[in-house]
mmCIF file of C-alpha atoms in Angstrom:
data_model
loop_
_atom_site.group_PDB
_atom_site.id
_atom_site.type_symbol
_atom_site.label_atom_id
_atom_site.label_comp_id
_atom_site.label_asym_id
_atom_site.label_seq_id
_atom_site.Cartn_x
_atom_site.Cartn_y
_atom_site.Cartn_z
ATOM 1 C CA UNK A 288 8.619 -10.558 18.248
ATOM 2 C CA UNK A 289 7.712 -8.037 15.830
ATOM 3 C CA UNK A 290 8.221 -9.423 12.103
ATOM 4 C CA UNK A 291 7.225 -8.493 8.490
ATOM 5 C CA UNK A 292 5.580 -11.508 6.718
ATOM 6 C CA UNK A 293 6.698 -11.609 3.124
ATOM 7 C CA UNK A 294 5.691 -14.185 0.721
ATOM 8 C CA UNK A 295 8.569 -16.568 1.601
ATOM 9 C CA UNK A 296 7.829 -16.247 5.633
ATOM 10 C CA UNK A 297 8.444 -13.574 8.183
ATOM 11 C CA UNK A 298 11.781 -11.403 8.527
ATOM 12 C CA UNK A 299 12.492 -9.076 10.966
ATOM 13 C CA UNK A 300 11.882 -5.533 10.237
ATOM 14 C CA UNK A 301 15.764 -4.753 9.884
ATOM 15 C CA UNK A 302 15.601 -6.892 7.087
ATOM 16 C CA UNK A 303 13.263 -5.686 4.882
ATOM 17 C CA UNK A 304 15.931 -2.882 3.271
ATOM 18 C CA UNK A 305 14.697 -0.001 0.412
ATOM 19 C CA UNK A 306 11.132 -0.172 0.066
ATOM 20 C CA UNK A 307 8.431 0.932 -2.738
ATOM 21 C CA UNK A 308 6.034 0.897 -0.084
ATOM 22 C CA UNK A 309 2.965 0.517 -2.068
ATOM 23 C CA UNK A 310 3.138 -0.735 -5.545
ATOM 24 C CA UNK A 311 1.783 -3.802 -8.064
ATOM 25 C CA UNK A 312 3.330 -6.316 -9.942
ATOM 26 C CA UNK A 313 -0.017 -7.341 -10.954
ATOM 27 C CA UNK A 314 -3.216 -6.165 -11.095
ATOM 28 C CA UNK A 315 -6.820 -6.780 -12.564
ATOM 29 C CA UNK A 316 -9.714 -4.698 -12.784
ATOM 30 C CA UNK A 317 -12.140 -4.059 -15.388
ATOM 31 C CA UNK A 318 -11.043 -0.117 -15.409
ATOM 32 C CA UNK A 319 -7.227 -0.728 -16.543
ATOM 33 C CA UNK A 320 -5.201 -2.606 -18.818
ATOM 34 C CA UNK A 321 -3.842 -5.672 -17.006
ATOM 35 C CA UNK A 322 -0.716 -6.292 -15.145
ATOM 36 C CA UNK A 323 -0.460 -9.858 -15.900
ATOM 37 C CA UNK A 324 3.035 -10.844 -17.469
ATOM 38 C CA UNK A 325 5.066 -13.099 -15.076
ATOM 39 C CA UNK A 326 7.736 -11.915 -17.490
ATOM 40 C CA UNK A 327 7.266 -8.355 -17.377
ATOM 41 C CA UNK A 328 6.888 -8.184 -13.425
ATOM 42 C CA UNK A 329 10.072 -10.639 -13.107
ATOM 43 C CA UNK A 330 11.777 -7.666 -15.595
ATOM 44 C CA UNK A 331 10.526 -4.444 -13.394
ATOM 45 C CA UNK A 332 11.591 -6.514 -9.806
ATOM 46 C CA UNK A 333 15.097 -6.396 -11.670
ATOM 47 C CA UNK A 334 15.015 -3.110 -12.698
ATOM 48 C CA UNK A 335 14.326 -1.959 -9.529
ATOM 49 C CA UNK A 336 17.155 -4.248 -7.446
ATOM 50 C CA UNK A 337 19.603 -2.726 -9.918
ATOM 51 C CA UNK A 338 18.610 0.559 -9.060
ATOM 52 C CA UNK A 339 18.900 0.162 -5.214
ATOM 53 C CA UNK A 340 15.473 -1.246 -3.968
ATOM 54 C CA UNK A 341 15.396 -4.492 -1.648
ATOM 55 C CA UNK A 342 11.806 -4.706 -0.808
ATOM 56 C CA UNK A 343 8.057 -4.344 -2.243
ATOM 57 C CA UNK A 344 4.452 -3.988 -1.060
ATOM 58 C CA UNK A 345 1.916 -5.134 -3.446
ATOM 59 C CA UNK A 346 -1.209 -3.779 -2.683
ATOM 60 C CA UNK A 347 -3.076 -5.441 -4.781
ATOM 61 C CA UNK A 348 -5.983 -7.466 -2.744
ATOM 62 C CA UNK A 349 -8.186 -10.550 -3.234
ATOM 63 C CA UNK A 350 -10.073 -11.275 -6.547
ATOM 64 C CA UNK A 351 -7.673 -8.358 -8.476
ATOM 65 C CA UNK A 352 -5.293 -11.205 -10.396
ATOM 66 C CA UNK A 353 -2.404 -10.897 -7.413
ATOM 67 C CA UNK A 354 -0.389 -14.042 -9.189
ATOM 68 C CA UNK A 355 0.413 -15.136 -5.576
ATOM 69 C CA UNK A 356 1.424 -18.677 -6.697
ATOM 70 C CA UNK A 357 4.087 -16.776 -9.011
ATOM 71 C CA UNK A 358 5.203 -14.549 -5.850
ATOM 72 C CA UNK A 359 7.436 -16.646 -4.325
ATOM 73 C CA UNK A 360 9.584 -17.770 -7.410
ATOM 74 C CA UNK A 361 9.687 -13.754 -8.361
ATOM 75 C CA UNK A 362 11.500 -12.942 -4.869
ATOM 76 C CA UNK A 363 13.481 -15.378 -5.138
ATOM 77 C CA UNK A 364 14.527 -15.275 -8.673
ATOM 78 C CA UNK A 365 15.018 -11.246 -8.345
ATOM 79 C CA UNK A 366 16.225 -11.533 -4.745
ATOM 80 C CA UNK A 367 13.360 -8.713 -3.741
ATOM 81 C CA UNK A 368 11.799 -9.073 -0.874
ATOM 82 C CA UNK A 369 7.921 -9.223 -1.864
ATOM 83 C CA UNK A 370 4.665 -8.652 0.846
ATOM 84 C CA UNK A 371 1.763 -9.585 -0.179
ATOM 85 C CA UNK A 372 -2.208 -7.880 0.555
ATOM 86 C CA UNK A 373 -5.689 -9.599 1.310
ATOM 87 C CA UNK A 374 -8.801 -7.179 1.092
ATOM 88 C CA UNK A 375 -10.920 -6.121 -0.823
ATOM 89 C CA UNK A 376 -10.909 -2.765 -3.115
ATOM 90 C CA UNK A 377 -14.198 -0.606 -4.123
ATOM 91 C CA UNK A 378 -16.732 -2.139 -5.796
ATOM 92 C CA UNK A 379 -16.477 -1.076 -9.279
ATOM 93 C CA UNK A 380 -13.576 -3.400 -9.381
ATOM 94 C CA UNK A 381 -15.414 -7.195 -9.092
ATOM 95 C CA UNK A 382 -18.046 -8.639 -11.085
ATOM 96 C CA UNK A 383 -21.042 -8.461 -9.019
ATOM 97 C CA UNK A 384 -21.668 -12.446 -8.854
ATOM 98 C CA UNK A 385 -17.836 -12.584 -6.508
ATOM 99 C CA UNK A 386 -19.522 -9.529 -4.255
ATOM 100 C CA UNK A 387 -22.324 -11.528 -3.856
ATOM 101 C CA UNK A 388 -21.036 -14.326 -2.968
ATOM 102 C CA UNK A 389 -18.225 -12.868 -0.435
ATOM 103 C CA UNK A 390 -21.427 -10.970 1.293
ATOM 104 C CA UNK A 391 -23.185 -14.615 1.555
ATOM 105 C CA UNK A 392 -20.125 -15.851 4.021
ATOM 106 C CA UNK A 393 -17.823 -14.141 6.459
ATOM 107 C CA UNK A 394 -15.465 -11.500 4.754
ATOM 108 C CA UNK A 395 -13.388 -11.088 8.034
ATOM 109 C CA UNK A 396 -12.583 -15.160 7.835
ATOM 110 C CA UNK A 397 -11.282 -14.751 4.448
ATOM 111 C CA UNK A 398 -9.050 -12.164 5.369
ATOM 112 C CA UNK A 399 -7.549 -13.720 8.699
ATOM 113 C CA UNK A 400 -7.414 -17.128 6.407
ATOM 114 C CA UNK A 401 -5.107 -15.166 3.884
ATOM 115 C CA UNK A 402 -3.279 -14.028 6.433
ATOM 116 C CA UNK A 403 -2.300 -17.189 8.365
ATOM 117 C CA UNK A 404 -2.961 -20.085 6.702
ATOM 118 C CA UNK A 405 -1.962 -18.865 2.767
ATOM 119 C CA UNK A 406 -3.896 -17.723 -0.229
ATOM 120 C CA UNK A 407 -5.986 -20.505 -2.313
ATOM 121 C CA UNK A 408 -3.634 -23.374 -1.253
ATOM 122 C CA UNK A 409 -0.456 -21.657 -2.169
ATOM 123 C CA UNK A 410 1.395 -21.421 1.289
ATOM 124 C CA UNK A 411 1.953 -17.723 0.500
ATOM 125 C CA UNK A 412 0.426 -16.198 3.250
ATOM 126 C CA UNK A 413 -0.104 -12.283 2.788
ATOM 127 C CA UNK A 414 1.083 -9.459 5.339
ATOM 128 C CA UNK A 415 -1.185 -6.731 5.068
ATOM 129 C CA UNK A 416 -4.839 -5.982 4.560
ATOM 130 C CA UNK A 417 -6.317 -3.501 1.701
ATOM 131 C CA UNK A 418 -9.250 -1.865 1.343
ATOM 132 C CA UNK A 419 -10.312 1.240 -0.188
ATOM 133 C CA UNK A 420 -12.415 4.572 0.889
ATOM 134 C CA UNK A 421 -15.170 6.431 -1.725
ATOM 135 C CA UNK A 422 -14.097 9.901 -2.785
ATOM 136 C CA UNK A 423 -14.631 12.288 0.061
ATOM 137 C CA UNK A 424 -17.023 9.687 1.934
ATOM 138 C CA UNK A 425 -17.600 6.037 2.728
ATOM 139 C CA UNK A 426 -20.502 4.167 1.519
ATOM 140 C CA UNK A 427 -21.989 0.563 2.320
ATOM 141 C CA UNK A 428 -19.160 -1.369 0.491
ATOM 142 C CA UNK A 429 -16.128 0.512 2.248
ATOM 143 C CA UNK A 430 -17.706 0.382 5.902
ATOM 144 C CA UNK A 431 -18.568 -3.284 5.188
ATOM 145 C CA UNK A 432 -14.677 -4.259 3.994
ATOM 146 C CA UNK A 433 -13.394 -2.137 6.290
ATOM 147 C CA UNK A 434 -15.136 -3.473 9.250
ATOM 148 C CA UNK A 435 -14.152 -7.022 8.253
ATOM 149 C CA UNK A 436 -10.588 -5.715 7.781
ATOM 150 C CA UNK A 437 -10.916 -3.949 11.156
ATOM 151 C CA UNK A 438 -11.863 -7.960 12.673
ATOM 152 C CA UNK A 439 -9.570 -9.131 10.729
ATOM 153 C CA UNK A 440 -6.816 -6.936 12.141
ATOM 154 C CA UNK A 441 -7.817 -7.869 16.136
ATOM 155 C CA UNK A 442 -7.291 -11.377 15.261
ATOM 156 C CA UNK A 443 -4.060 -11.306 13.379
ATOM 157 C CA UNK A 444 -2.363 -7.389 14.222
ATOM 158 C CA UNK A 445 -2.236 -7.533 10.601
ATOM 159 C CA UNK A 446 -1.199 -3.644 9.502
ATOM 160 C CA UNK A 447 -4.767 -2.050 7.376
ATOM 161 C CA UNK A 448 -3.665 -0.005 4.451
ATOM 162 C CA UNK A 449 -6.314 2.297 2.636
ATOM 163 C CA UNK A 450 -6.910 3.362 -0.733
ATOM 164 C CA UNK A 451 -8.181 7.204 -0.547
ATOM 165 C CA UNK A 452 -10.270 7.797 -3.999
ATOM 166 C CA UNK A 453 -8.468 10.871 -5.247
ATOM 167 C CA UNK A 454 -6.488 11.256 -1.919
ATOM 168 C CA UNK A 455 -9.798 12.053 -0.030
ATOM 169 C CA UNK A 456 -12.033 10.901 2.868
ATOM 170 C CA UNK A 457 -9.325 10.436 5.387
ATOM 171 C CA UNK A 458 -10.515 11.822 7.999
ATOM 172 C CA UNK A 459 -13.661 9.539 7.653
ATOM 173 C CA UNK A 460 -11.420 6.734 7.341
ATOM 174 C CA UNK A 461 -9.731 6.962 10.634
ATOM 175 C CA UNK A 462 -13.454 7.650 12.280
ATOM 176 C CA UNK A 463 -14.502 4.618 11.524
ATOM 177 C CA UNK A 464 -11.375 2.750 11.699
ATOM 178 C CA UNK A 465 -9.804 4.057 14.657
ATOM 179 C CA UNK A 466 -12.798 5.382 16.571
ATOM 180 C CA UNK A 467 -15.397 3.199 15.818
ATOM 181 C CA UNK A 468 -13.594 0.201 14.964
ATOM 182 C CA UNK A 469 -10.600 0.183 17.304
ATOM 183 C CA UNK A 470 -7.553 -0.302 15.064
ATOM 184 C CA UNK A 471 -4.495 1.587 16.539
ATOM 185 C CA UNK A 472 -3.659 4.756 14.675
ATOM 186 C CA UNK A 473 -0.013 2.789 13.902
ATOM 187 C CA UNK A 474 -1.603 -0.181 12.103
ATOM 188 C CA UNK A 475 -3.187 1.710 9.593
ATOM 189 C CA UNK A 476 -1.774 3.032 6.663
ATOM 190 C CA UNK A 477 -2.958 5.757 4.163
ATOM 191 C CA UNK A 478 -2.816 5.592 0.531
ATOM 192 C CA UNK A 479 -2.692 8.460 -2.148
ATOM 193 C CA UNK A 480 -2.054 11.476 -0.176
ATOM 194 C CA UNK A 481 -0.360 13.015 -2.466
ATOM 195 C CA UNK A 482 -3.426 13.306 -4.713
ATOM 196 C CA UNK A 483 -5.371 15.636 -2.637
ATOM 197 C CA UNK A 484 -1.987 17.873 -0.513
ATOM 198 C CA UNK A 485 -4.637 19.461 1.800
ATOM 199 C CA UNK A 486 -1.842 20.133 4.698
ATOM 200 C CA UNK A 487 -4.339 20.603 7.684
ATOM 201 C CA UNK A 488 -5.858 16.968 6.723
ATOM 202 C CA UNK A 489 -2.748 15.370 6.269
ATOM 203 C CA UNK A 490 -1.865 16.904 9.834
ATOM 204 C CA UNK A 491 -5.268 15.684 11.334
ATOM 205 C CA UNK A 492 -4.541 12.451 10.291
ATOM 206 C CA UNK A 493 -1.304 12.547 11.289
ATOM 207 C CA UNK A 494 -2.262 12.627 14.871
ATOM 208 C CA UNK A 495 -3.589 9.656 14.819
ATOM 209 C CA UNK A 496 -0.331 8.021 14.690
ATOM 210 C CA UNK A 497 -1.103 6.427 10.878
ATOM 211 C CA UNK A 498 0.896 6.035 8.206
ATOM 212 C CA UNK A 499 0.749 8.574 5.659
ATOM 213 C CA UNK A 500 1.785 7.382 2.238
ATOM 214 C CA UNK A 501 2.560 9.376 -0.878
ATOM 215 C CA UNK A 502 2.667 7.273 -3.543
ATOM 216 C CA UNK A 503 1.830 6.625 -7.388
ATOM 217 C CA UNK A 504 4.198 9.851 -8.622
ATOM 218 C CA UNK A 505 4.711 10.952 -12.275
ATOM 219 C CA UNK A 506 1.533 10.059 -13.464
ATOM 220 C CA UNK A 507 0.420 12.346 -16.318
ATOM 221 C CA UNK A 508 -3.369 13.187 -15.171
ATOM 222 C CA UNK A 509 -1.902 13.912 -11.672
ATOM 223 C CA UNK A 510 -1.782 17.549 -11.023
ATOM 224 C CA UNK A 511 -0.591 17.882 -8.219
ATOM 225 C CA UNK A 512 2.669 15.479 -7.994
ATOM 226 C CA UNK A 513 4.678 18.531 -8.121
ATOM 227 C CA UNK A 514 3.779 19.608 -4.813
ATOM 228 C CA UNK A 515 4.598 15.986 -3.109
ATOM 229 C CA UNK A 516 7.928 17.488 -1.879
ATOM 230 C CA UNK A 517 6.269 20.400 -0.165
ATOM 231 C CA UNK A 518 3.537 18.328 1.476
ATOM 232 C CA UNK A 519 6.176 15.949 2.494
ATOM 233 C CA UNK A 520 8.440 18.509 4.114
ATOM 234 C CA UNK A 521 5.531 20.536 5.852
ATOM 235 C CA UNK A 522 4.450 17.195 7.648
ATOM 236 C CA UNK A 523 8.200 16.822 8.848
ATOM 237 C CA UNK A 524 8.182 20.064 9.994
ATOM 238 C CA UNK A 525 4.771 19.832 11.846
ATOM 239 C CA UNK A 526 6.847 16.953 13.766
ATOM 240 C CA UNK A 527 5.613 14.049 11.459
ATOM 241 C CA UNK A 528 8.635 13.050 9.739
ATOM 242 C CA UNK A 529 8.347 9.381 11.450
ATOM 243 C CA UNK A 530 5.357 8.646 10.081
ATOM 244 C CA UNK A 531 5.819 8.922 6.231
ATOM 245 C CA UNK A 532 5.862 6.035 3.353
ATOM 246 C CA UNK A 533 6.779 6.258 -0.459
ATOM 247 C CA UNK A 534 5.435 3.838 -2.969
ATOM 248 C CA UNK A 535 5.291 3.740 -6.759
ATOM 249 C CA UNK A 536 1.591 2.544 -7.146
ATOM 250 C CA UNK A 537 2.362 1.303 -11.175
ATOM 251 C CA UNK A 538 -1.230 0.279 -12.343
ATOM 252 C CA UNK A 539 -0.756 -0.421 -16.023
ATOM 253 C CA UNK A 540 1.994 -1.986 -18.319
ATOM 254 C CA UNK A 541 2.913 1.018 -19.993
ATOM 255 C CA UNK A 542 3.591 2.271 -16.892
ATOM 256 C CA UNK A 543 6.638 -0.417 -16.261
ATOM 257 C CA UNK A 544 10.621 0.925 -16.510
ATOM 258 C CA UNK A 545 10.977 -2.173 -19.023
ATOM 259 C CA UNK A 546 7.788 -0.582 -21.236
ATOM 260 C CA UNK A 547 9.197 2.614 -21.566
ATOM 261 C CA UNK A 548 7.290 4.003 -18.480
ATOM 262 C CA UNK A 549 8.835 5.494 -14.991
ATOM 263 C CA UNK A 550 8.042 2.164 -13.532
ATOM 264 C CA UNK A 551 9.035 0.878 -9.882
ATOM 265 C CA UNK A 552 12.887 2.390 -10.514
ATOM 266 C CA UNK A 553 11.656 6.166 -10.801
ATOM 267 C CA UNK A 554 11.238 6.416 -6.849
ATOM 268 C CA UNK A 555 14.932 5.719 -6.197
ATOM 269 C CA UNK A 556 16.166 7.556 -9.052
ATOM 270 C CA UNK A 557 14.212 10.761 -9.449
ATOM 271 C CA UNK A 558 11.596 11.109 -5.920
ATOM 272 C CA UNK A 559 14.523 10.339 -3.502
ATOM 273 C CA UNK A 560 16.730 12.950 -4.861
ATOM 274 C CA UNK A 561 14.176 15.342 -5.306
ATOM 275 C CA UNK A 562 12.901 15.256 -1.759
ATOM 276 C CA UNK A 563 16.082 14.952 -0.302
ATOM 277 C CA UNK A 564 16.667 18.632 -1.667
ATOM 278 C CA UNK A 565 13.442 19.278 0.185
ATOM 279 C CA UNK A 566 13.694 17.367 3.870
ATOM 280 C CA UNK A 567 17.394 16.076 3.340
ATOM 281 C CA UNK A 568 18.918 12.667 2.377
ATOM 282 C CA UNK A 569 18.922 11.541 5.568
ATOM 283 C CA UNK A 570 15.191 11.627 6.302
ATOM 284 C CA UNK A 571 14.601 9.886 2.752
ATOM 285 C CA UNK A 572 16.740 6.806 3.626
ATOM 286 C CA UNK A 573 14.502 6.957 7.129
ATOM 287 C CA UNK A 574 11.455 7.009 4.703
ATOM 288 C CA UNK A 575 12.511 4.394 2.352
ATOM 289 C CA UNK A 576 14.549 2.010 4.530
ATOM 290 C CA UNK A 577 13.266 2.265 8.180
ATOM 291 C CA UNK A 578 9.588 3.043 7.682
ATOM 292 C CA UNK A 579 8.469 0.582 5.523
ATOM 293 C CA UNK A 580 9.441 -1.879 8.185
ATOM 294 C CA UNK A 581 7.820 -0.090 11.072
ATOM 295 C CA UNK A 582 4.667 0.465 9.559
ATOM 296 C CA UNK A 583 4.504 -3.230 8.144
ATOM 297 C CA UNK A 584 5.864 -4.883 10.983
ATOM 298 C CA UNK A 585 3.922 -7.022 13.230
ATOM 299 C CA UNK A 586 3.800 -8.561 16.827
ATOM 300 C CA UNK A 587 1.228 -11.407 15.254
ATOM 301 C CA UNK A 588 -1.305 -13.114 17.067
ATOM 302 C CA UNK A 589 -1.327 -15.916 14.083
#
């Protein structure tokens, strides 16, 4: 039985309704203001419920302040279905004691731990594994969290989603994860291509039967946002259409609805209409209400 595991257990994939796809109610990294307000995050789940959305996919992976004790009562309380990551992002992100200690044990255990038995005693066990390329390449760090992820996934069938630096390096991604490492093209998911809309990559990676999400829209030092709708449309009409995600990606508080940013309600209220002039409304509702639970959905082993 094929089932999305959320932070309050596993629904089917029917269930999971309008999805931001990839997004963060909380986040902490030495390169960005803090998500960290239980308040704040209970706020933005609201906001986006009221606008339409029934499901989210926090990305945000071990050791990144993911709040996953607070998870739980958020879904609840909001009445949003919330999935949870494990991984592990770049390096720049840790202190360098917490690297060194996850390289002193086994990275893959931690993962498949998260994944099954629940994070740090909390019974909230996450449904998805994140880790993160280098821009246009992979060095130590990535092939070293990506091969544990890539263990990680053969035990579990847990789906692998990818942060692309800049929207690059995918092609090197799927290399090592689907050639080298054996992860099905359909268990992996790509993050950010919307930063780098190079249409014969995104068609490359496309057949390898991944995920391709465009996500994190409306941010000001994004040039190329504008031409989401375009990239979108010329992957449907390369035959692609059923393999496309949408996420929000908010990274900072000012970036919240309820701080006077776009926040996790922009997606339903400006990106769907927008690319539904492009590919047609009823491809978006495919993309935001179908997808999410395809590409998340799993037949687990544990």
């Amino acid at each position: 039985m094929t089932h999305v595991r959320t932070v309050l257990g596993d629904i089917r994939p029917g269930e999971l309704g309008v999805c931001d796809a990839h997004d963060h109610l909380f986040l902490r990294t030495p390169h960005l203001p803090a998500l960290d307000d239980v308040s704040a995050a209970r706020a933005e789940l609201a906001a986006f419920r009221a606008a339409g959305g029934a499901a989210l996919v926090q990305w945000t992976p071990y050791g990144m302040g993911r709040h996953a004790a607070d998870l739980g009562a958020l879904s609840r309380t909001t009445g949003v279905r919330i999935v949870c990551a494990t991984g592990l992002h770049q390096a720049t992100h840790y202190d360098p004691e917490v690297l060194a200690r996850l390289r002193g044990g086994r990275l893959a255990g931690l993962f498949v731990s998260e994944l099954t038995e629940g994070i740090a005693g909390t019974g909230v066990r996450a449904g998805l594994i994140k880790v993160a390329g280098g821009f246009h390449g992979l060095d130590a760090h990535a092939r070293w969290t990506m091969t544990a992820a890539a263990e990680a996934h053969h035990a579990t069938g847990a789906p692998v989603a990818v942060h692309l630096e800049q929207g690059t390096g995918a092609l090197d991604v799927l290399d090592l994860l689907c050639g080298e490492l054996g992860v099905p093209g359909e268990r992996v998911v790509l993050g950010h291509l919307n930063r780098f809309p190079d249409p014969v990559v995104h068609r490359r990676a496309a057949e390898s039967g991944c995920w391709l999400a465009f996500d994190g829209p409306s941010r000001a030092h994004h040039a190329t946002d504008w031409r989401m709708p375009e990239a979108v449309r010329a992957l449907a009409d390369a035959g692609f259409a059923d393999r496309l995600l949408l996420g929000g990606d908010t990274v900072t508080p000012a970036a919240r609805s309820v701080d006077g940013g776009p926040g996790m309600p922009y997606l339903l209220r400006r990106v769907r209409q927008r690319l539904a002039e492009e590919v047609g409304a009823e491809l978006v509702e495919r993309i935001l209400a179908e997808h999410p639970g395809r590409a998340f959905g799993v037949d687990w082993k544990s």
